[in-house]
């Protein structure tokens, strides 16, 4: 496109130079025709003067000079006709050159408009591509941020759940240990309080029964406490 524009500009410059040169050539040709016409006119006048001088001579000599005079008159008329044709063609030729110049200018203007439109379309396409890339990058960043936030929230929830479960388990284990210790210690304490005041068979039987119960309760309490400590 740029090469075509440069060629048209060169053609326009050449056409302007041609117009100037053509006008100069036409003017020179007109001057030459005028000079030729003047010379022919002088020759015709001289021939007429000669004929006037030859009127005193015999008729035969006069007739011999007539063809030359007629030829000079024909040349004179032909030059006049050519001069008139050139004078008529000169404005027409200038008009044709001006029309050609206007056509070239319109073509140059059209090419410039096409170049501007192509540049604008290219810029708009590049801008759209950059905008699409920016939007895609923003969408990717938003998706990544959302996924990271979701993962962090899930991790936090899982950690909180694990912490709450651990706290609950620890609290339950401590409660179980305390309960087991209370259950295992209380009967034995009651039995020790009762033994110094009882020495009958009932006391022996009660001692044996409470002794077995105290042993069983202690064993169960020890097992429960051991399981709870191992789990924690």
mmCIF file with all atom_site columns, C-alpha atoms in Angstrom:
data_model
loop_
_atom_site.group_PDB
_atom_site.id
_atom_site.type_symbol
_atom_site.label_atom_id
_atom_site.label_alt_id
_atom_site.label_comp_id
_atom_site.label_asym_id
_atom_site.label_entity_id
_atom_site.label_seq_id
_atom_site.pdbx_PDB_ins_code
_atom_site.Cartn_x
_atom_site.Cartn_y
_atom_site.Cartn_z
_atom_site.occupancy
_atom_site.B_iso_or_equiv
_atom_site.pdbx_formal_charge
_atom_site.auth_seq_id
_atom_site.auth_comp_id
_atom_site.auth_asym_id
_atom_site.auth_atom_id
_atom_site.pdbx_PDB_model_num
ATOM 1   C CA . UNK A 1 1   ? 0.000   0.000   0.000   1.00 0.00 ? 1   UNK A CA 1
ATOM 2   C CA . UNK A 1 2   ? 2.787   2.411   0.864   1.00 0.00 ? 2   UNK A CA 1
ATOM 3   C CA . UNK A 1 3   ? 4.618   1.506   -2.320  1.00 0.00 ? 3   UNK A CA 1
ATOM 4   C CA . UNK A 1 4   ? 1.492   2.242   -4.347  1.00 0.00 ? 4   UNK A CA 1
ATOM 5   C CA . UNK A 1 5   ? 1.136   5.590   -2.593  1.00 0.00 ? 5   UNK A CA 1
ATOM 6   C CA . UNK A 1 6   ? 4.727   6.509   -3.413  1.00 0.00 ? 6   UNK A CA 1
ATOM 7   C CA . UNK A 1 7   ? 4.234   5.510   -7.043  1.00 0.00 ? 7   UNK A CA 1
ATOM 8   C CA . UNK A 1 8   ? 1.119   7.652   -7.310  1.00 0.00 ? 8   UNK A CA 1
ATOM 9   C CA . UNK A 1 9   ? 2.932   10.611  -5.789  1.00 0.00 ? 9   UNK A CA 1
ATOM 10  C CA . UNK A 1 10  ? 5.739   10.161  -8.297  1.00 0.00 ? 10  UNK A CA 1
ATOM 11  C CA . UNK A 1 11  ? 3.217   9.960   -11.122 1.00 0.00 ? 11  UNK A CA 1
ATOM 12  C CA . UNK A 1 12  ? 1.555   13.131  -9.885  1.00 0.00 ? 12  UNK A CA 1
ATOM 13  C CA . UNK A 1 13  ? 4.859   15.000  -9.843  1.00 0.00 ? 13  UNK A CA 1
ATOM 14  C CA . UNK A 1 14  ? 5.673   13.764  -13.331 1.00 0.00 ? 14  UNK A CA 1
ATOM 15  C CA . UNK A 1 15  ? 2.255   14.831  -14.546 1.00 0.00 ? 15  UNK A CA 1
ATOM 16  C CA . UNK A 1 16  ? 2.745   18.320  -13.146 1.00 0.00 ? 16  UNK A CA 1
ATOM 17  C CA . UNK A 1 17  ? 6.123   18.547  -14.816 1.00 0.00 ? 17  UNK A CA 1
ATOM 18  C CA . UNK A 1 18  ? 4.595   17.267  -18.024 1.00 0.00 ? 18  UNK A CA 1
ATOM 19  C CA . UNK A 1 19  ? 1.887   19.899  -17.847 1.00 0.00 ? 19  UNK A CA 1
ATOM 20  C CA . UNK A 1 20  ? 4.485   22.607  -17.435 1.00 0.00 ? 20  UNK A CA 1
ATOM 21  C CA . UNK A 1 21  ? 6.658   21.176  -20.186 1.00 0.00 ? 21  UNK A CA 1
ATOM 22  C CA . UNK A 1 22  ? 3.689   20.685  -22.466 1.00 0.00 ? 22  UNK A CA 1
ATOM 23  C CA . UNK A 1 23  ? 2.581   24.248  -22.011 1.00 0.00 ? 23  UNK A CA 1
ATOM 24  C CA . UNK A 1 24  ? 6.085   25.433  -22.811 1.00 0.00 ? 24  UNK A CA 1
ATOM 25  C CA . UNK A 1 25  ? 6.229   23.192  -25.864 1.00 0.00 ? 25  UNK A CA 1
ATOM 26  C CA . UNK A 1 26  ? 2.880   24.421  -27.082 1.00 0.00 ? 26  UNK A CA 1
ATOM 27  C CA . UNK A 1 27  ? 3.939   28.000  -26.639 1.00 0.00 ? 27  UNK A CA 1
ATOM 28  C CA . UNK A 1 28  ? 7.164   27.360  -28.550 1.00 0.00 ? 28  UNK A CA 1
ATOM 29  C CA . UNK A 1 29  ? 5.239   25.608  -31.295 1.00 0.00 ? 29  UNK A CA 1
ATOM 30  C CA . UNK A 1 30  ? 2.849   28.518  -31.561 1.00 0.00 ? 30  UNK A CA 1
ATOM 31  C CA . UNK A 1 31  ? 5.756   30.911  -31.796 1.00 0.00 ? 31  UNK A CA 1
ATOM 32  C CA . UNK A 1 32  ? 7.319   28.831  -34.521 1.00 0.00 ? 32  UNK A CA 1
ATOM 33  C CA . UNK A 1 33  ? 4.060   28.706  -36.420 1.00 0.00 ? 33  UNK A CA 1
ATOM 34  C CA . UNK A 1 34  ? 3.702   32.422  -36.130 1.00 0.00 ? 34  UNK A CA 1
ATOM 35  C CA . UNK A 1 35  ? 7.214   32.896  -37.458 1.00 0.00 ? 35  UNK A CA 1
ATOM 36  C CA . UNK A 1 36  ? 6.509   30.534  -40.349 1.00 0.00 ? 36  UNK A CA 1
ATOM 37  C CA . UNK A 1 37  ? 3.293   32.336  -41.082 1.00 0.00 ? 37  UNK A CA 1
ATOM 38  C CA . UNK A 1 38  ? 5.102   35.625  -41.107 1.00 0.00 ? 38  UNK A CA 1
ATOM 39  C CA . UNK A 1 39  ? 7.710   34.272  -43.459 1.00 0.00 ? 39  UNK A CA 1
ATOM 40  C CA . UNK A 1 40  ? 5.090   32.841  -45.768 1.00 0.00 ? 40  UNK A CA 1
ATOM 41  C CA . UNK A 1 41  ? 3.207   36.054  -45.674 1.00 0.00 ? 41  UNK A CA 1
ATOM 42  C CA . UNK A 1 42  ? 6.368   37.940  -46.602 1.00 0.00 ? 42  UNK A CA 1
ATOM 43  C CA . UNK A 1 43  ? 7.000   35.521  -49.433 1.00 0.00 ? 43  UNK A CA 1
ATOM 44  C CA . UNK A 1 44  ? 3.491   35.940  -50.718 1.00 0.00 ? 44  UNK A CA 1
ATOM 45  C CA . UNK A 1 45  ? 3.790   39.669  -50.564 1.00 0.00 ? 45  UNK A CA 1
ATOM 46  C CA . UNK A 1 46  ? 7.078   39.566  -52.367 1.00 0.00 ? 46  UNK A CA 1
ATOM 47  C CA . UNK A 1 47  ? 5.594   37.323  -54.995 1.00 0.00 ? 47  UNK A CA 1
ATOM 48  C CA . UNK A 1 48  ? 2.678   39.677  -55.454 1.00 0.00 ? 48  UNK A CA 1
ATOM 49  C CA . UNK A 1 49  ? 5.050   42.567  -55.857 1.00 0.00 ? 49  UNK A CA 1
ATOM 50  C CA . UNK A 1 50  ? 6.982   40.569  -58.382 1.00 0.00 ? 50  UNK A CA 1
ATOM 51  C CA . UNK A 1 51  ? 3.800   39.809  -60.262 1.00 0.00 ? 51  UNK A CA 1
ATOM 52  C CA . UNK A 1 52  ? 2.958   43.440  -60.279 1.00 0.00 ? 52  UNK A CA 1
ATOM 53  C CA . UNK A 1 53  ? 6.326   44.133  -61.704 1.00 0.00 ? 53  UNK A CA 1
ATOM 54  C CA . UNK A 1 54  ? 5.902   41.377  -64.247 1.00 0.00 ? 54  UNK A CA 1
ATOM 55  C CA . UNK A 1 55  ? 2.681   42.793  -65.566 1.00 0.00 ? 55  UNK A CA 1
ATOM 56  C CA . UNK A 1 56  ? 4.694   44.788  -67.973 1.00 0.00 ? 56  UNK A CA 1
ATOM 57  C CA . UNK A 1 57  ? 6.291   41.581  -69.308 1.00 0.00 ? 57  UNK A CA 1
ATOM 58  C CA . UNK A 1 58  ? 4.655   39.200  -71.682 1.00 0.00 ? 58  UNK A CA 1
ATOM 59  C CA . UNK A 1 59  ? 1.749   37.059  -70.490 1.00 0.00 ? 59  UNK A CA 1
ATOM 60  C CA . UNK A 1 60  ? 3.691   33.823  -70.761 1.00 0.00 ? 60  UNK A CA 1
ATOM 61  C CA . UNK A 1 61  ? 6.142   34.839  -68.062 1.00 0.00 ? 61  UNK A CA 1
ATOM 62  C CA . UNK A 1 62  ? 3.305   35.886  -65.826 1.00 0.00 ? 62  UNK A CA 1
ATOM 63  C CA . UNK A 1 63  ? 1.637   32.495  -66.169 1.00 0.00 ? 63  UNK A CA 1
ATOM 64  C CA . UNK A 1 64  ? 4.858   30.772  -65.308 1.00 0.00 ? 64  UNK A CA 1
ATOM 65  C CA . UNK A 1 65  ? 5.001   32.575  -61.959 1.00 0.00 ? 65  UNK A CA 1
ATOM 66  C CA . UNK A 1 66  ? 1.424   31.756  -60.964 1.00 0.00 ? 66  UNK A CA 1
ATOM 67  C CA . UNK A 1 67  ? 1.998   28.123  -59.730 1.00 0.00 ? 67  UNK A CA 1
ATOM 68  C CA . UNK A 1 68  ? 4.679   29.271  -57.334 1.00 0.00 ? 68  UNK A CA 1
ATOM 69  C CA . UNK A 1 69  ? 2.377   31.924  -55.984 1.00 0.00 ? 69  UNK A CA 1
ATOM 70  C CA . UNK A 1 70  ? -0.462  29.429  -55.561 1.00 0.00 ? 70  UNK A CA 1
ATOM 71  C CA . UNK A 1 71  ? 1.822   27.065  -53.703 1.00 0.00 ? 71  UNK A CA 1
ATOM 72  C CA . UNK A 1 72  ? 2.899   29.783  -51.342 1.00 0.00 ? 72  UNK A CA 1
ATOM 73  C CA . UNK A 1 73  ? -0.711  30.740  -50.734 1.00 0.00 ? 73  UNK A CA 1
ATOM 74  C CA . UNK A 1 74  ? -1.597  27.108  -49.955 1.00 0.00 ? 74  UNK A CA 1
ATOM 75  C CA . UNK A 1 75  ? 1.251   26.863  -47.488 1.00 0.00 ? 75  UNK A CA 1
ATOM 76  C CA . UNK A 1 76  ? 0.117   30.055  -45.876 1.00 0.00 ? 76  UNK A CA 1
ATOM 77  C CA . UNK A 1 77  ? -3.448  28.769  -45.525 1.00 0.00 ? 77  UNK A CA 1
ATOM 78  C CA . UNK A 1 78  ? -2.209  25.440  -44.154 1.00 0.00 ? 78  UNK A CA 1
ATOM 79  C CA . UNK A 1 79  ? -0.118  27.171  -41.528 1.00 0.00 ? 79  UNK A CA 1
ATOM 80  C CA . UNK A 1 80  ? -3.054  29.342  -40.549 1.00 0.00 ? 80  UNK A CA 1
ATOM 81  C CA . UNK A 1 81  ? -5.255  26.283  -40.223 1.00 0.00 ? 81  UNK A CA 1
ATOM 82  C CA . UNK A 1 82  ? -2.652  24.497  -38.106 1.00 0.00 ? 82  UNK A CA 1
ATOM 83  C CA . UNK A 1 83  ? -2.321  27.543  -35.907 1.00 0.00 ? 83  UNK A CA 1
ATOM 84  C CA . UNK A 1 84  ? -6.082  27.654  -35.364 1.00 0.00 ? 84  UNK A CA 1
ATOM 85  C CA . UNK A 1 85  ? -6.179  23.934  -34.517 1.00 0.00 ? 85  UNK A CA 1
ATOM 86  C CA . UNK A 1 86  ? -3.418  24.352  -31.936 1.00 0.00 ? 86  UNK A CA 1
ATOM 87  C CA . UNK A 1 87  ? -5.145  27.352  -30.432 1.00 0.00 ? 87  UNK A CA 1
ATOM 88  C CA . UNK A 1 88  ? -8.333  25.290  -30.124 1.00 0.00 ? 88  UNK A CA 1
ATOM 89  C CA . UNK A 1 89  ? -6.596  22.206  -28.758 1.00 0.00 ? 89  UNK A CA 1
ATOM 90  C CA . UNK A 1 90  ? -4.544  24.045  -26.175 1.00 0.00 ? 90  UNK A CA 1
ATOM 91  C CA . UNK A 1 91  ? -7.451  24.682  -23.707 1.00 0.00 ? 91  UNK A CA 1
ATOM 92  C CA . UNK A 1 92  ? -8.804  21.185  -24.324 1.00 0.00 ? 92  UNK A CA 1
ATOM 93  C CA . UNK A 1 93  ? -5.425  19.639  -23.621 1.00 0.00 ? 93  UNK A CA 1
ATOM 94  C CA . UNK A 1 94  ? -5.040  21.684  -20.464 1.00 0.00 ? 94  UNK A CA 1
ATOM 95  C CA . UNK A 1 95  ? -8.515  20.596  -19.381 1.00 0.00 ? 95  UNK A CA 1
ATOM 96  C CA . UNK A 1 96  ? -7.632  16.932  -19.945 1.00 0.00 ? 96  UNK A CA 1
ATOM 97  C CA . UNK A 1 97  ? -4.446  17.308  -17.947 1.00 0.00 ? 97  UNK A CA 1
ATOM 98  C CA . UNK A 1 98  ? -6.346  18.976  -15.111 1.00 0.00 ? 98  UNK A CA 1
ATOM 99  C CA . UNK A 1 99  ? -8.912  16.160  -15.083 1.00 0.00 ? 99  UNK A CA 1
ATOM 100 C CA . UNK A 1 100 ? -6.139  13.587  -14.945 1.00 0.00 ? 100 UNK A CA 1
ATOM 101 C CA . UNK A 1 101 ? -4.520  15.514  -12.120 1.00 0.00 ? 101 UNK A CA 1
ATOM 102 C CA . UNK A 1 102 ? -7.811  15.597  -10.165 1.00 0.00 ? 102 UNK A CA 1
ATOM 103 C CA . UNK A 1 103 ? -8.263  11.848  -10.661 1.00 0.00 ? 103 UNK A CA 1
ATOM 104 C CA . UNK A 1 104 ? -4.795  11.206  -9.319  1.00 0.00 ? 104 UNK A CA 1
ATOM 105 C CA . UNK A 1 105 ? -5.456  13.432  -6.314  1.00 0.00 ? 105 UNK A CA 1
ATOM 106 C CA . UNK A 1 106 ? -8.713  11.581  -5.572  1.00 0.00 ? 106 UNK A CA 1
ATOM 107 C CA . UNK A 1 107 ? -6.924  8.252   -5.841  1.00 0.00 ? 107 UNK A CA 1
ATOM 108 C CA . UNK A 1 108 ? -4.222  9.452   -3.444  1.00 0.00 ? 108 UNK A CA 1
ATOM 109 C CA . UNK A 1 109 ? -6.869  10.628  -0.985  1.00 0.00 ? 109 UNK A CA 1
ATOM 110 C CA . UNK A 1 110 ? -8.636  7.258   -1.171  1.00 0.00 ? 110 UNK A CA 1
ATOM 111 C CA . UNK A 1 111 ? -5.402  5.392   -0.515  1.00 0.00 ? 111 UNK A CA 1
ATOM 112 C CA . UNK A 1 112 ? -4.646  7.644   2.472   1.00 0.00 ? 112 UNK A CA 1
ATOM 113 C CA . UNK A 1 113 ? -8.112  6.974   3.902   1.00 0.00 ? 113 UNK A CA 1
ATOM 114 C CA . UNK A 1 114 ? -7.609  3.227   3.427   1.00 0.00 ? 114 UNK A CA 1
ATOM 115 C CA . UNK A 1 115 ? -4.256  3.418   5.214   1.00 0.00 ? 115 UNK A CA 1
ATOM 116 C CA . UNK A 1 116 ? -5.786  5.349   8.126   1.00 0.00 ? 116 UNK A CA 1
ATOM 117 C CA . UNK A 1 117 ? -8.675  2.857   8.375   1.00 0.00 ? 117 UNK A CA 1
ATOM 118 C CA . UNK A 1 118 ? -6.280  -0.115  8.295   1.00 0.00 ? 118 UNK A CA 1
ATOM 119 C CA . UNK A 1 119 ? -4.140  1.473   11.022  1.00 0.00 ? 119 UNK A CA 1
ATOM 120 C CA . UNK A 1 120 ? -7.224  2.124   13.177  1.00 0.00 ? 120 UNK A CA 1
ATOM 121 C CA . UNK A 1 121 ? -8.472  -1.453  12.708  1.00 0.00 ? 121 UNK A CA 1
ATOM 122 C CA . UNK A 1 122 ? -5.042  -2.842  13.614  1.00 0.00 ? 122 UNK A CA 1
ATOM 123 C CA . UNK A 1 123 ? -4.874  -0.660  16.733  1.00 0.00 ? 123 UNK A CA 1
ATOM 124 C CA . UNK A 1 124 ? -8.400  -1.693  17.759  1.00 0.00 ? 124 UNK A CA 1
ATOM 125 C CA . UNK A 1 125 ? -7.536  -5.380  17.257  1.00 0.00 ? 125 UNK A CA 1
ATOM 126 C CA . UNK A 1 126 ? -4.378  -5.042  19.347  1.00 0.00 ? 126 UNK A CA 1
ATOM 127 C CA . UNK A 1 127 ? -6.313  -3.212  22.074  1.00 0.00 ? 127 UNK A CA 1
ATOM 128 C CA . UNK A 1 128 ? -9.026  -5.902  22.095  1.00 0.00 ? 128 UNK A CA 1
ATOM 129 C CA . UNK A 1 129 ? -6.414  -8.655  22.336  1.00 0.00 ? 129 UNK A CA 1
ATOM 130 C CA . UNK A 1 130 ? -4.666  -6.854  25.208  1.00 0.00 ? 130 UNK A CA 1
ATOM 131 C CA . UNK A 1 131 ? -8.003  -6.336  26.991  1.00 0.00 ? 131 UNK A CA 1
ATOM 132 C CA . UNK A 1 132 ? -8.926  -9.999  26.537  1.00 0.00 ? 132 UNK A CA 1
ATOM 133 C CA . UNK A 1 133 ? -5.531  -11.059 27.895  1.00 0.00 ? 133 UNK A CA 1
ATOM 134 C CA . UNK A 1 134 ? -5.946  -8.735  30.886  1.00 0.00 ? 134 UNK A CA 1
ATOM 135 C CA . UNK A 1 135 ? -9.445  -10.075 31.581  1.00 0.00 ? 135 UNK A CA 1
ATOM 136 C CA . UNK A 1 136 ? -8.217  -13.671 31.285  1.00 0.00 ? 136 UNK A CA 1
ATOM 137 C CA . UNK A 1 137 ? -5.304  -12.927 33.636  1.00 0.00 ? 137 UNK A CA 1
ATOM 138 C CA . UNK A 1 138 ? -7.649  -11.261 36.117  1.00 0.00 ? 138 UNK A CA 1
ATOM 139 C CA . UNK A 1 139 ? -10.060 -14.205 35.910  1.00 0.00 ? 139 UNK A CA 1
ATOM 140 C CA . UNK A 1 140 ? -7.195  -16.672 36.465  1.00 0.00 ? 140 UNK A CA 1
ATOM 141 C CA . UNK A 1 141 ? -5.916  -14.650 39.407  1.00 0.00 ? 141 UNK A CA 1
ATOM 142 C CA . UNK A 1 142 ? -9.439  -14.447 40.864  1.00 0.00 ? 142 UNK A CA 1
ATOM 143 C CA . UNK A 1 143 ? -9.928  -18.212 40.433  1.00 0.00 ? 143 UNK A CA 1
ATOM 144 C CA . UNK A 1 144 ? -6.566  -18.937 42.034  1.00 0.00 ? 144 UNK A CA 1
ATOM 145 C CA . UNK A 1 145 ? -7.313  -16.555 44.910  1.00 0.00 ? 145 UNK A CA 1
ATOM 146 C CA . UNK A 1 146 ? -10.751 -18.113 45.394  1.00 0.00 ? 146 UNK A CA 1
ATOM 147 C CA . UNK A 1 147 ? -9.308  -21.630 45.374  1.00 0.00 ? 147 UNK A CA 1
ATOM 148 C CA . UNK A 1 148 ? -6.564  -20.604 47.816  1.00 0.00 ? 148 UNK A CA 1
ATOM 149 C CA . UNK A 1 149 ? -9.088  -18.923 50.098  1.00 0.00 ? 149 UNK A CA 1
ATOM 150 C CA . UNK A 1 150 ? -11.370 -21.982 49.925  1.00 0.00 ? 150 UNK A CA 1
ATOM 151 C CA . UNK A 1 151 ? -8.473  -24.317 50.711  1.00 0.00 ? 151 UNK A CA 1
ATOM 152 C CA . UNK A 1 152 ? -7.345  -22.092 53.568  1.00 0.00 ? 152 UNK A CA 1
ATOM 153 C CA . UNK A 1 153 ? -10.880 -21.963 54.945  1.00 0.00 ? 153 UNK A CA 1
ATOM 154 C CA . UNK A 1 154 ? -11.223 -25.756 54.655  1.00 0.00 ? 154 UNK A CA 1
ATOM 155 C CA . UNK A 1 155 ? -7.855  -26.214 56.384  1.00 0.00 ? 155 UNK A CA 1
ATOM 156 C CA . UNK A 1 156 ? -8.872  -23.797 59.122  1.00 0.00 ? 156 UNK A CA 1
ATOM 157 C CA . UNK A 1 157 ? -12.208 -25.574 59.592  1.00 0.00 ? 157 UNK A CA 1
ATOM 158 C CA . UNK A 1 158 ? -10.500 -28.972 59.684  1.00 0.00 ? 158 UNK A CA 1
ATOM 159 C CA . UNK A 1 159 ? -7.896  -27.676 62.153  1.00 0.00 ? 159 UNK A CA 1
ATOM 160 C CA . UNK A 1 160 ? -10.586 -26.130 64.313  1.00 0.00 ? 160 UNK A CA 1
ATOM 161 C CA . UNK A 1 161 ? -12.598 -29.369 64.215  1.00 0.00 ? 161 UNK A CA 1
ATOM 162 C CA . UNK A 1 162 ? -9.510  -31.383 65.125  1.00 0.00 ? 162 UNK A CA 1
ATOM 163 C CA . UNK A 1 163 ? -8.666  -28.961 67.934  1.00 0.00 ? 163 UNK A CA 1
ATOM 164 C CA . UNK A 1 164 ? -12.249 -29.061 69.222  1.00 0.00 ? 164 UNK A CA 1
ATOM 165 C CA . UNK A 1 165 ? -12.249 -32.870 69.059  1.00 0.00 ? 165 UNK A CA 1
ATOM 166 C CA . UNK A 1 166 ? -8.927  -33.022 70.883  1.00 0.00 ? 166 UNK A CA 1
ATOM 167 C CA . UNK A 1 167 ? -10.164 -30.600 73.543  1.00 0.00 ? 167 UNK A CA 1
ATOM 168 C CA . UNK A 1 168 ? -13.395 -32.584 73.883  1.00 0.00 ? 168 UNK A CA 1
ATOM 169 C CA . UNK A 1 169 ? -11.482 -35.855 74.099  1.00 0.00 ? 169 UNK A CA 1
ATOM 170 C CA . UNK A 1 170 ? -9.076  -34.430 76.654  1.00 0.00 ? 170 UNK A CA 1
ATOM 171 C CA . UNK A 1 171 ? -11.951 -33.040 78.715  1.00 0.00 ? 171 UNK A CA 1
ATOM 172 C CA . UNK A 1 172 ? -13.783 -36.379 78.534  1.00 0.00 ? 172 UNK A CA 1
ATOM 173 C CA . UNK A 1 173 ? -10.626 -38.265 79.560  1.00 0.00 ? 173 UNK A CA 1
ATOM 174 C CA . UNK A 1 174 ? -10.019 -35.954 82.506  1.00 0.00 ? 174 UNK A CA 1
ATOM 175 C CA . UNK A 1 175 ? -13.647 -36.351 83.596  1.00 0.00 ? 175 UNK A CA 1
ATOM 176 C CA . UNK A 1 176 ? -13.355 -40.138 83.237  1.00 0.00 ? 176 UNK A CA 1
ATOM 177 C CA . UNK A 1 177 ? -10.176 -40.198 85.310  1.00 0.00 ? 177 UNK A CA 1
ATOM 178 C CA . UNK A 1 178 ? -11.742 -38.097 88.035  1.00 0.00 ? 178 UNK A CA 1
ATOM 179 C CA . UNK A 1 179 ? -14.908 -40.178 88.081  1.00 0.00 ? 179 UNK A CA 1
ATOM 180 C CA . UNK A 1 180 ? -12.935 -43.416 88.148  1.00 0.00 ? 180 UNK A CA 1
ATOM 181 C CA . UNK A 1 181 ? -10.752 -42.181 90.978  1.00 0.00 ? 181 UNK A CA 1
ATOM 182 C CA . UNK A 1 182 ? -13.783 -41.045 92.955  1.00 0.00 ? 182 UNK A CA 1
ATOM 183 C CA . UNK A 1 183 ? -15.586 -44.358 92.397  1.00 0.00 ? 183 UNK A CA 1
ATOM 184 C CA . UNK A 1 184 ? -12.501 -46.372 93.373  1.00 0.00 ? 184 UNK A CA 1
ATOM 185 C CA . UNK A 1 185 ? -11.543 -44.341 96.410  1.00 0.00 ? 185 UNK A CA 1
ATOM 186 C CA . UNK A 1 186 ? -14.964 -43.711 97.983  1.00 0.00 ? 186 UNK A CA 1
ATOM 187 C CA . UNK A 1 187 ? -15.898 -47.329 98.897  1.00 0.00 ? 187 UNK A CA 1
ATOM 188 C CA . UNK A 1 188 ? -12.456 -48.017 100.313 1.00 0.00 ? 188 UNK A CA 1
ATOM 189 C CA . UNK A 1 189 ? -12.607 -44.905 102.468 1.00 0.00 ? 189 UNK A CA 1
ATOM 190 C CA . UNK A 1 190 ? -16.036 -45.874 103.709 1.00 0.00 ? 190 UNK A CA 1
ATOM 191 C CA . UNK A 1 191 ? -14.765 -49.373 104.431 1.00 0.00 ? 191 UNK A CA 1
ATOM 192 C CA . UNK A 1 192 ? -11.793 -48.073 106.413 1.00 0.00 ? 192 UNK A CA 1
ATOM 193 C CA . UNK A 1 193 ? -14.097 -45.861 108.409 1.00 0.00 ? 193 UNK A CA 1
ATOM 194 C CA . UNK A 1 194 ? -16.369 -48.783 109.206 1.00 0.00 ? 194 UNK A CA 1
ATOM 195 C CA . UNK A 1 195 ? -13.738 -51.408 110.030 1.00 0.00 ? 195 UNK A CA 1
ATOM 196 C CA . UNK A 1 196 ? -12.492 -50.027 113.387 1.00 0.00 ? 196 UNK A CA 1
ATOM 197 C CA . UNK A 1 197 ? -16.059 -50.018 114.815 1.00 0.00 ? 197 UNK A CA 1
ATOM 198 C CA . UNK A 1 198 ? -17.161 -53.445 113.584 1.00 0.00 ? 198 UNK A CA 1
ATOM 199 C CA . UNK A 1 199 ? -15.638 -56.719 114.690 1.00 0.00 ? 199 UNK A CA 1
ATOM 200 C CA . UNK A 1 200 ? -18.567 -59.118 114.283 1.00 0.00 ? 200 UNK A CA 1
ATOM 201 C CA . UNK A 1 201 ? -19.215 -61.629 111.578 1.00 0.00 ? 201 UNK A CA 1
ATOM 202 C CA . UNK A 1 202 ? -21.326 -59.113 109.780 1.00 0.00 ? 202 UNK A CA 1
ATOM 203 C CA . UNK A 1 203 ? -18.306 -56.910 109.767 1.00 0.00 ? 203 UNK A CA 1
ATOM 204 C CA . UNK A 1 204 ? -16.157 -59.680 108.360 1.00 0.00 ? 204 UNK A CA 1
ATOM 205 C CA . UNK A 1 205 ? -18.690 -60.479 105.693 1.00 0.00 ? 205 UNK A CA 1
ATOM 206 C CA . UNK A 1 206 ? -19.094 -56.788 104.871 1.00 0.00 ? 206 UNK A CA 1
ATOM 207 C CA . UNK A 1 207 ? -15.323 -56.448 104.810 1.00 0.00 ? 207 UNK A CA 1
ATOM 208 C CA . UNK A 1 208 ? -14.959 -59.312 102.409 1.00 0.00 ? 208 UNK A CA 1
ATOM 209 C CA . UNK A 1 209 ? -17.729 -57.989 100.154 1.00 0.00 ? 209 UNK A CA 1
ATOM 210 C CA . UNK A 1 210 ? -16.403 -54.439 100.170 1.00 0.00 ? 210 UNK A CA 1
ATOM 211 C CA . UNK A 1 211 ? -12.892 -55.701 99.697  1.00 0.00 ? 211 UNK A CA 1
ATOM 212 C CA . UNK A 1 212 ? -13.898 -57.517 96.513  1.00 0.00 ? 212 UNK A CA 1
ATOM 213 C CA . UNK A 1 213 ? -15.900 -54.522 95.294  1.00 0.00 ? 213 UNK A CA 1
ATOM 214 C CA . UNK A 1 214 ? -13.039 -52.152 96.067  1.00 0.00 ? 214 UNK A CA 1
ATOM 215 C CA . UNK A 1 215 ? -10.596 -54.401 94.189  1.00 0.00 ? 215 UNK A CA 1
ATOM 216 C CA . UNK A 1 216 ? -12.912 -54.625 91.159  1.00 0.00 ? 216 UNK A CA 1
ATOM 217 C CA . UNK A 1 217 ? -13.562 -50.876 91.127  1.00 0.00 ? 217 UNK A CA 1
ATOM 218 C CA . UNK A 1 218 ? -9.855  -50.103 91.381  1.00 0.00 ? 218 UNK A CA 1
ATOM 219 C CA . UNK A 1 219 ? -9.051  -52.487 88.551  1.00 0.00 ? 219 UNK A CA 1
ATOM 220 C CA . UNK A 1 220 ? -11.751 -50.950 86.317  1.00 0.00 ? 220 UNK A CA 1
ATOM 221 C CA . UNK A 1 221 ? -10.597 -47.455 87.246  1.00 0.00 ? 221 UNK A CA 1
ATOM 222 C CA . UNK A 1 222 ? -7.001  -48.329 86.414  1.00 0.00 ? 222 UNK A CA 1
ATOM 223 C CA . UNK A 1 223 ? -7.962  -49.798 83.052  1.00 0.00 ? 223 UNK A CA 1
ATOM 224 C CA . UNK A 1 224 ? -10.137 -46.798 82.128  1.00 0.00 ? 224 UNK A CA 1
ATOM 225 C CA . UNK A 1 225 ? -7.449  -44.339 83.182  1.00 0.00 ? 225 UNK A CA 1
ATOM 226 C CA . UNK A 1 226 ? -4.765  -46.228 81.232  1.00 0.00 ? 226 UNK A CA 1
ATOM 227 C CA . UNK A 1 227 ? -6.909  -46.268 78.055  1.00 0.00 ? 227 UNK A CA 1
ATOM 228 C CA . UNK A 1 228 ? -7.657  -42.557 78.391  1.00 0.00 ? 228 UNK A CA 1
ATOM 229 C CA . UNK A 1 229 ? -4.004  -41.614 78.876  1.00 0.00 ? 229 UNK A CA 1
ATOM 230 C CA . UNK A 1 230 ? -2.900  -43.737 75.939  1.00 0.00 ? 230 UNK A CA 1
ATOM 231 C CA . UNK A 1 231 ? -5.559  -42.138 73.723  1.00 0.00 ? 231 UNK A CA 1
ATOM 232 C CA . UNK A 1 232 ? -4.500  -38.628 74.683  1.00 0.00 ? 232 UNK A CA 1
#
